[in-house]
Short mmCIF file of C-alpha atoms in Angstrom, two decimals:
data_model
loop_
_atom_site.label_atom_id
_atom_site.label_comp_id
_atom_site.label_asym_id
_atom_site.label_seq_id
_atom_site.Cartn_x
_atom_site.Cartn_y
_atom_site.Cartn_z
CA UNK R 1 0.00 0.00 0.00
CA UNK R 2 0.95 3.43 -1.13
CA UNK R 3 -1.18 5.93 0.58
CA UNK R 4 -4.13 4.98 2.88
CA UNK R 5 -7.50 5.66 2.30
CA UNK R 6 -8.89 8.20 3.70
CA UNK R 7 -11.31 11.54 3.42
CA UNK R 8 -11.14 14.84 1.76
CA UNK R 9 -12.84 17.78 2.64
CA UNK R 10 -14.52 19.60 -0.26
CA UNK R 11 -15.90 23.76 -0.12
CA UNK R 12 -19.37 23.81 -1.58
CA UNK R 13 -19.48 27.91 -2.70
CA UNK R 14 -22.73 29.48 -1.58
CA UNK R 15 -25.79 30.35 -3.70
CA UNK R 16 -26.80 33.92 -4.73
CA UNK R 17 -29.92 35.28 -6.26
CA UNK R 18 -30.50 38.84 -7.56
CA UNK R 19 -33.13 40.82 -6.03
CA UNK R 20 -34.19 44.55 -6.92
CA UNK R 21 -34.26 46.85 -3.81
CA UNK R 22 -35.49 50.63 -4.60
CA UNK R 23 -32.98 53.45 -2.85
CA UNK R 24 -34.49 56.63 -1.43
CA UNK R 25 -31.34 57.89 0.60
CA UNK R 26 -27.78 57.54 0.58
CA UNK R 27 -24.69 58.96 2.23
CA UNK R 28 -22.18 60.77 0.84
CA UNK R 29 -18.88 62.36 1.41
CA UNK R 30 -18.13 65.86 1.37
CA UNK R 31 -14.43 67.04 1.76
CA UNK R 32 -13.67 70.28 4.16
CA UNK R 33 -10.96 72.00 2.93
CA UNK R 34 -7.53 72.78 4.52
CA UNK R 35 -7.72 76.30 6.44
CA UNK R 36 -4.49 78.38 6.15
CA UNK R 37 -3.07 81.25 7.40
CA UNK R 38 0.16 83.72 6.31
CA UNK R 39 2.60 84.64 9.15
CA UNK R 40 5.70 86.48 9.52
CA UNK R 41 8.32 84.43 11.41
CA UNK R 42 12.16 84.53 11.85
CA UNK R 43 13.94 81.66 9.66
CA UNK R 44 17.72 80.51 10.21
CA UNK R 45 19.21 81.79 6.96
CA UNK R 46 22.68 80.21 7.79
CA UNK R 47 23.14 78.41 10.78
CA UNK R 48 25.72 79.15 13.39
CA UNK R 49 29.80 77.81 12.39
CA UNK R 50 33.30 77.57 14.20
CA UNK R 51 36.38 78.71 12.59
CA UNK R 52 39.87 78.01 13.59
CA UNK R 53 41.96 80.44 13.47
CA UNK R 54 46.05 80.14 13.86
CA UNK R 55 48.14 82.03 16.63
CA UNK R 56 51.39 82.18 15.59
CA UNK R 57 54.40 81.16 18.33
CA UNK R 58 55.94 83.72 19.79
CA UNK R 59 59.83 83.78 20.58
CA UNK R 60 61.97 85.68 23.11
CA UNK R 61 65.81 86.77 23.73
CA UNK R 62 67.41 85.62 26.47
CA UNK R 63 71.37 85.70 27.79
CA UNK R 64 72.29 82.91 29.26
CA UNK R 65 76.29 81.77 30.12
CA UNK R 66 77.59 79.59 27.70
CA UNK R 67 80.42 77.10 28.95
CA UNK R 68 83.37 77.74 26.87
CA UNK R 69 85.76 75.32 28.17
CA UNK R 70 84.98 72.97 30.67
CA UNK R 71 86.99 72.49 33.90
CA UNK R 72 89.80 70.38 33.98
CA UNK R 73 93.38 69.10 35.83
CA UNK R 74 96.88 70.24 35.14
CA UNK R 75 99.67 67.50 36.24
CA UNK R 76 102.53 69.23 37.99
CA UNK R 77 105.66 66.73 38.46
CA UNK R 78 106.67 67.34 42.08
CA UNK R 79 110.80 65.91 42.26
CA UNK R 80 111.90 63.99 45.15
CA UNK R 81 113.13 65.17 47.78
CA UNK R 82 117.02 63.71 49.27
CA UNK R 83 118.78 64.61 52.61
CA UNK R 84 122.13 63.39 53.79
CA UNK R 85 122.28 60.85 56.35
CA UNK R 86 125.46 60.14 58.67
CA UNK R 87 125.65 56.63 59.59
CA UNK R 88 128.72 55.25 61.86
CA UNK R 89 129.49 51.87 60.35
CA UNK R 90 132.01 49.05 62.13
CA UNK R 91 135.36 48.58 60.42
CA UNK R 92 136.99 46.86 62.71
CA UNK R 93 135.16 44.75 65.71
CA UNK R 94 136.77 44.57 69.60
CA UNK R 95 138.96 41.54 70.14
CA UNK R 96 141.58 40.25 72.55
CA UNK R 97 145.26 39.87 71.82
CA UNK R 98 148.47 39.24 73.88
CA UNK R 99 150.79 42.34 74.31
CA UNK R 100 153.98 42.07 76.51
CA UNK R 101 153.67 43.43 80.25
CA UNK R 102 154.86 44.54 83.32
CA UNK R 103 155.25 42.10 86.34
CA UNK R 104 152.37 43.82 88.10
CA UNK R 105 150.00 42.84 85.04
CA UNK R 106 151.09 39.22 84.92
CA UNK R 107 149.08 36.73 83.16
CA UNK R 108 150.66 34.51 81.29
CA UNK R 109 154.89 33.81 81.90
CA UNK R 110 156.33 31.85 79.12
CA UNK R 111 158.35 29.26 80.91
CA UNK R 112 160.92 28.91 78.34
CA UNK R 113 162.00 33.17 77.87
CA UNK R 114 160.68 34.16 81.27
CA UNK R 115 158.62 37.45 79.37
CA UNK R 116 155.70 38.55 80.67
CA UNK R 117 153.23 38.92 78.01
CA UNK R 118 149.63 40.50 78.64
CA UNK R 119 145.61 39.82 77.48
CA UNK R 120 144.65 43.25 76.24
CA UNK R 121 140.90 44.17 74.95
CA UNK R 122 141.49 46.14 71.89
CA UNK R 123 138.59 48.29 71.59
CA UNK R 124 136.51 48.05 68.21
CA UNK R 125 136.88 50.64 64.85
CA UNK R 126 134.43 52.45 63.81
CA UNK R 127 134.17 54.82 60.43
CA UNK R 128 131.43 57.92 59.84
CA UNK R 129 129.55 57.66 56.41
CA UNK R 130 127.50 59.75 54.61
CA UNK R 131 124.70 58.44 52.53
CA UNK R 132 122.33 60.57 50.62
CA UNK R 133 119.40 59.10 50.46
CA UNK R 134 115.41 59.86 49.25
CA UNK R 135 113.04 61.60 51.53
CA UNK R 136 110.07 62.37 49.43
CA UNK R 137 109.53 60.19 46.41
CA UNK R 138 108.85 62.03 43.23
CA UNK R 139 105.04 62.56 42.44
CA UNK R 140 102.57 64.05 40.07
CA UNK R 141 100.42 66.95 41.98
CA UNK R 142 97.01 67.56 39.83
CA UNK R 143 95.79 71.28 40.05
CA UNK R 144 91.92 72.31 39.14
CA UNK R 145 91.86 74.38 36.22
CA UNK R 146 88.17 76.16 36.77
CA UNK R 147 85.63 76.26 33.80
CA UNK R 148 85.43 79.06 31.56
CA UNK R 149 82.15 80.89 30.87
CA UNK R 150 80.80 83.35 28.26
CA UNK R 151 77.47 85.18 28.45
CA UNK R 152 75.82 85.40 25.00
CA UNK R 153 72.26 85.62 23.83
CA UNK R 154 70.20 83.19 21.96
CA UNK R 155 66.69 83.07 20.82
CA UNK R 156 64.22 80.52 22.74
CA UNK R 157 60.16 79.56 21.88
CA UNK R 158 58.44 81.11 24.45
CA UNK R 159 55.02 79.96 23.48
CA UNK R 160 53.95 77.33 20.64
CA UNK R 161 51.90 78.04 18.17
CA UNK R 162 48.29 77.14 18.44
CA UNK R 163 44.54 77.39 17.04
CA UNK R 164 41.46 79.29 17.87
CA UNK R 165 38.13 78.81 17.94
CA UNK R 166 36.31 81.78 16.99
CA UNK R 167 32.15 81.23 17.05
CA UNK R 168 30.46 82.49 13.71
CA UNK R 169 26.82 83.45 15.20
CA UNK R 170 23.78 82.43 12.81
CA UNK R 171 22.47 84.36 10.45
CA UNK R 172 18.06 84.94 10.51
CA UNK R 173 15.92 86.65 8.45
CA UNK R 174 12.18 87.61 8.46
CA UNK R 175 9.87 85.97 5.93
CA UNK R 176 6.43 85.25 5.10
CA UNK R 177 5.37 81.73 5.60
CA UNK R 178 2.45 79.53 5.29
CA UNK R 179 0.86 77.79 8.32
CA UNK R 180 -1.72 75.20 8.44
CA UNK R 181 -4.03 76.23 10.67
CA UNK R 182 -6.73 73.82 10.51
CA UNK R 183 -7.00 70.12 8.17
CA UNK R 184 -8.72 69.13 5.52
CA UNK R 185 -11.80 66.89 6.73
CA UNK R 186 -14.68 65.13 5.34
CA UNK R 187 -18.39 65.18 6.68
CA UNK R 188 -20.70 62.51 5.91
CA UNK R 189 -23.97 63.97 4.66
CA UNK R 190 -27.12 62.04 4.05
CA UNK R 191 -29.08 63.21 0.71
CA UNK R 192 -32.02 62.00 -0.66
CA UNK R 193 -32.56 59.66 -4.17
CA UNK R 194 -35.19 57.52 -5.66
CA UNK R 195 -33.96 54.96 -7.76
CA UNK R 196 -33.89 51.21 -8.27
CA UNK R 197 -30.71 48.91 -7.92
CA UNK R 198 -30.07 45.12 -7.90
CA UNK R 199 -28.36 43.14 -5.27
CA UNK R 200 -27.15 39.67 -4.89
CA UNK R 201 -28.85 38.16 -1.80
CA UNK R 202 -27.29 34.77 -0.03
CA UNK R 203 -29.82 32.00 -0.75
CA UNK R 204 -27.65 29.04 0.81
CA UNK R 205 -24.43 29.21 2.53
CA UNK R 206 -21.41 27.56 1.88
CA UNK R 207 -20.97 24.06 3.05
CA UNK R 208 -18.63 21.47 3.86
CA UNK R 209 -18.65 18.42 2.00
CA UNK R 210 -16.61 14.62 3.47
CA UNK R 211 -14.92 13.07 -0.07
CA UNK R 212 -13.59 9.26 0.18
CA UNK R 213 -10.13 8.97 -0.47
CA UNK R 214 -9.52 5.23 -1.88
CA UNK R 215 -6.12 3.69 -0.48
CA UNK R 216 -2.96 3.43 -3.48
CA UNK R 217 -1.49 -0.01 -3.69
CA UNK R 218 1.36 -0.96 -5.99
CA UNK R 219 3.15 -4.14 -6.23
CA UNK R 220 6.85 -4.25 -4.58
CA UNK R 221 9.46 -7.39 -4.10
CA UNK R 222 10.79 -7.77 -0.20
CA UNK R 223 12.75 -10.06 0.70
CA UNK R 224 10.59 -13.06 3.78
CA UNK R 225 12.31 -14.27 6.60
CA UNK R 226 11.70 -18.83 6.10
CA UNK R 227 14.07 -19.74 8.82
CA UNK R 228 15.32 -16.96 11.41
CA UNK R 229 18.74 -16.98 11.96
CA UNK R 230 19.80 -18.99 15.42
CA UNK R 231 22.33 -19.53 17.90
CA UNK R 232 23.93 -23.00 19.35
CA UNK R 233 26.54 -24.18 21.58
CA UNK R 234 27.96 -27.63 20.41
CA UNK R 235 31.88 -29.12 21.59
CA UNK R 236 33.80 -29.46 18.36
CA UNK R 237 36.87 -31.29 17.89
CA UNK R 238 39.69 -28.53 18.29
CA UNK R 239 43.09 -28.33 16.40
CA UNK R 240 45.06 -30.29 19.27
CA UNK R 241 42.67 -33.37 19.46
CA UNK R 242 42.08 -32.93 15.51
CA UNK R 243 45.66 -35.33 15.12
CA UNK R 244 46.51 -37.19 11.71
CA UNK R 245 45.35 -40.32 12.88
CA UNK R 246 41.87 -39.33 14.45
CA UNK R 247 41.17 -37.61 11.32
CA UNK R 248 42.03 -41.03 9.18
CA UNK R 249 39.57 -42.65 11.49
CA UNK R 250 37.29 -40.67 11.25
CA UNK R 251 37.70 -40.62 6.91
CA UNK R 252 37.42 -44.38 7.68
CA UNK R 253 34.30 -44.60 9.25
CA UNK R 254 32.99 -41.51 6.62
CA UNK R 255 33.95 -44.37 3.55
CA UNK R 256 32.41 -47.57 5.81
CA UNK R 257 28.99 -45.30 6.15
CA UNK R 258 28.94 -44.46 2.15
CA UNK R 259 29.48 -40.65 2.60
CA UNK R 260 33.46 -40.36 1.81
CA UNK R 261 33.64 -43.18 -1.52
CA UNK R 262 36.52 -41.32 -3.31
CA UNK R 263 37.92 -39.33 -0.40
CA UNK R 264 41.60 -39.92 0.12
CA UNK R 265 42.33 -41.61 3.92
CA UNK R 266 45.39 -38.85 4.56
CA UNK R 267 44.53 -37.18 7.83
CA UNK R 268 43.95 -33.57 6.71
CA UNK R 269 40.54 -31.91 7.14
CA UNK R 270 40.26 -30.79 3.12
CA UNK R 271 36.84 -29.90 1.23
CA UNK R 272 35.68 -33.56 0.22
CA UNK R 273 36.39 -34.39 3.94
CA UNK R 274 34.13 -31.04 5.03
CA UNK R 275 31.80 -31.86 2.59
CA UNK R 276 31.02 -35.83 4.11
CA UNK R 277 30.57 -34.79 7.29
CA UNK R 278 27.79 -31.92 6.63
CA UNK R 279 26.19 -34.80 4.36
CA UNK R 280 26.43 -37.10 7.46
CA UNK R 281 25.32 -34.70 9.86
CA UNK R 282 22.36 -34.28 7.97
CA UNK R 283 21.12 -37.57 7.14
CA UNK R 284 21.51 -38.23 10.89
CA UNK R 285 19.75 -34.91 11.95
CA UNK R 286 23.07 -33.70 13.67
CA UNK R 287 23.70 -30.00 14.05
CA UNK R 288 27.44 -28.95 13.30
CA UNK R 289 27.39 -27.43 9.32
CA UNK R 290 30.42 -29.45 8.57
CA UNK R 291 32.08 -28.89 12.11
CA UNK R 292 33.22 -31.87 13.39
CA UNK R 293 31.54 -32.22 16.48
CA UNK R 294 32.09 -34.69 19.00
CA UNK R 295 28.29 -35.43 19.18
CA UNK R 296 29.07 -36.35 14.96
CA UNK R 297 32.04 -38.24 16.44
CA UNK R 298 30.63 -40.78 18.33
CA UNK R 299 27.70 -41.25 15.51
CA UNK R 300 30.96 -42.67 13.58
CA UNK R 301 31.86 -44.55 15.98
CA UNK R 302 34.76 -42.97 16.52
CA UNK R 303 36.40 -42.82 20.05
CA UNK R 304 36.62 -39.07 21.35
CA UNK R 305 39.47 -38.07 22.29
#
């Protein structure tokens, strides 16, 4: 199906008949005029401006002292200064020697001459020098050297320049204008008249009318649902137990139960092998779709592993 059926509403226009009527008044419309008056008044000829207006700057003389050479250091050499020193050095120090005596000064008699001889202290030498030596280093004395100074004149900006604003007042004049003193109107007036006019008169309203709507078919292919798609749990025989020489078994017992006649007895799980057992399971109502199953295992009579 298309469209449904259904209703449609349908507008039936109303019915009209014309009937004479005879007229012995009517109203009309009668426009009042616009009153005006003439006035003097003052009108804005030109209205009121600003103009800017530039002040020049103004500049000034002024003396003001003028550094002509700044101030500075002159290096003096100051010379050393020496004085003569008088040092008394040791030429010669005291020592003791033996001198020949007298008997009453005996201190030593040589056994063998019979002199007297004498230990006398021989005082020690001494000898003035005279060493000039420095008392003031030489050195470098710095002496300020002032500034020098000259008052001249120059010429400085005493005040920038600038702008002005300088008002323009408006401008008026006296003229003669128009003025609406009272609007136009209009004034419905009732006025008499005989005559005969024709008028269409409502005989039967407009109506509503219900319209059946047949449904719209067309013919379309969908694809129906024969056998929903299910679920199962099942054990299957799993790579590890699957081993060379339970799968030649089982091709065995496949070829003993007619379903494997021309199937090689090899051990691997191929198509022709894949194809038997989903034959098998079917004839025997097993579920598995070519699994091997160990339900499908013992129907061989096969041993599960």
């Amino acid at each position: 199906m298309v469209k449904e059926a259904g209703e449609r509403i349908e507008i039936v226009p109303p019915v009209y008949k014309a009937v004479k009527v005879r007229v012995t008044s009517e109203e009309i419309q009668e426009v009042v005029p616009a009153v005006y008056e003439t006035v003097k008044e003052r009108v804005l000829v030109k209205p009121a401006t600003n103009r800017l207006e530039t002040v020049p700057a103004v500049f000034e003389e002024v003396e003001e002292r003028v550094m002509v050479k700044p101030a500075g250091k002159k290096a003096i050499e100051v010379p050393a200064v020496y004085e003569d020193v008088t040092e008394r050095t040791l030429v010669r120090a005291a020592y003791t020697t033996w001198k020949p005596g007298t008997a009453t000064s005996i201190q030593k008699i040589d056994e063998k001459t019979g002199e007297i001889f004498c230990l006398v202290e021989v005082p020690a030498e001494y000898q003035e020098v005279t060493t000039r030596v420095m008392k003031t280093p030489a050195s470098i004395r710095y002496d300020e050297i002032p500034a020098v100074y000259e008052t001249g004149k120059r010429t400085v900006l005493k005040s920038a320049e600038t702008t002005r604003t300088i008002e323009i007042p408006a401008e008026y004049a006296e003229r003669e204008v128009t003025r609406l003193v009272k609007p136009a109107t209009t004034v419905t007036k009732v006025v008499p008249v005989d005559y005969e006019r024709e008028i269409m008169t409502e005989v039967q309203p407009a109506t509503q009318k219900r319209v059946a709507v047949p449904a719209e078919f067309e013919m379309v292919d969908q694809q129906v649902i024969l056998v929903p798609a299910k679920q199962y749990c099942t054990r299957i025989l799993c790579d590890v137990n699957a081993t060379a020489e339970k799968m030649m078994e089982i091709q065995r017992a496949l070829k003993a139960a007619g379903y494997y006649p021309d199937g090689p007895i090899d051990g691997v799980v191929g198509a022709n092998t894949t194809a038997a057992v989903a034959e098998f399971q079917k004839a025997k109502g097993l579920i598995g779709d070519g699994y091997l199953t160990l339900e499908t295992v013992k129907a061989l009579g096969v041993a599960a592993p």
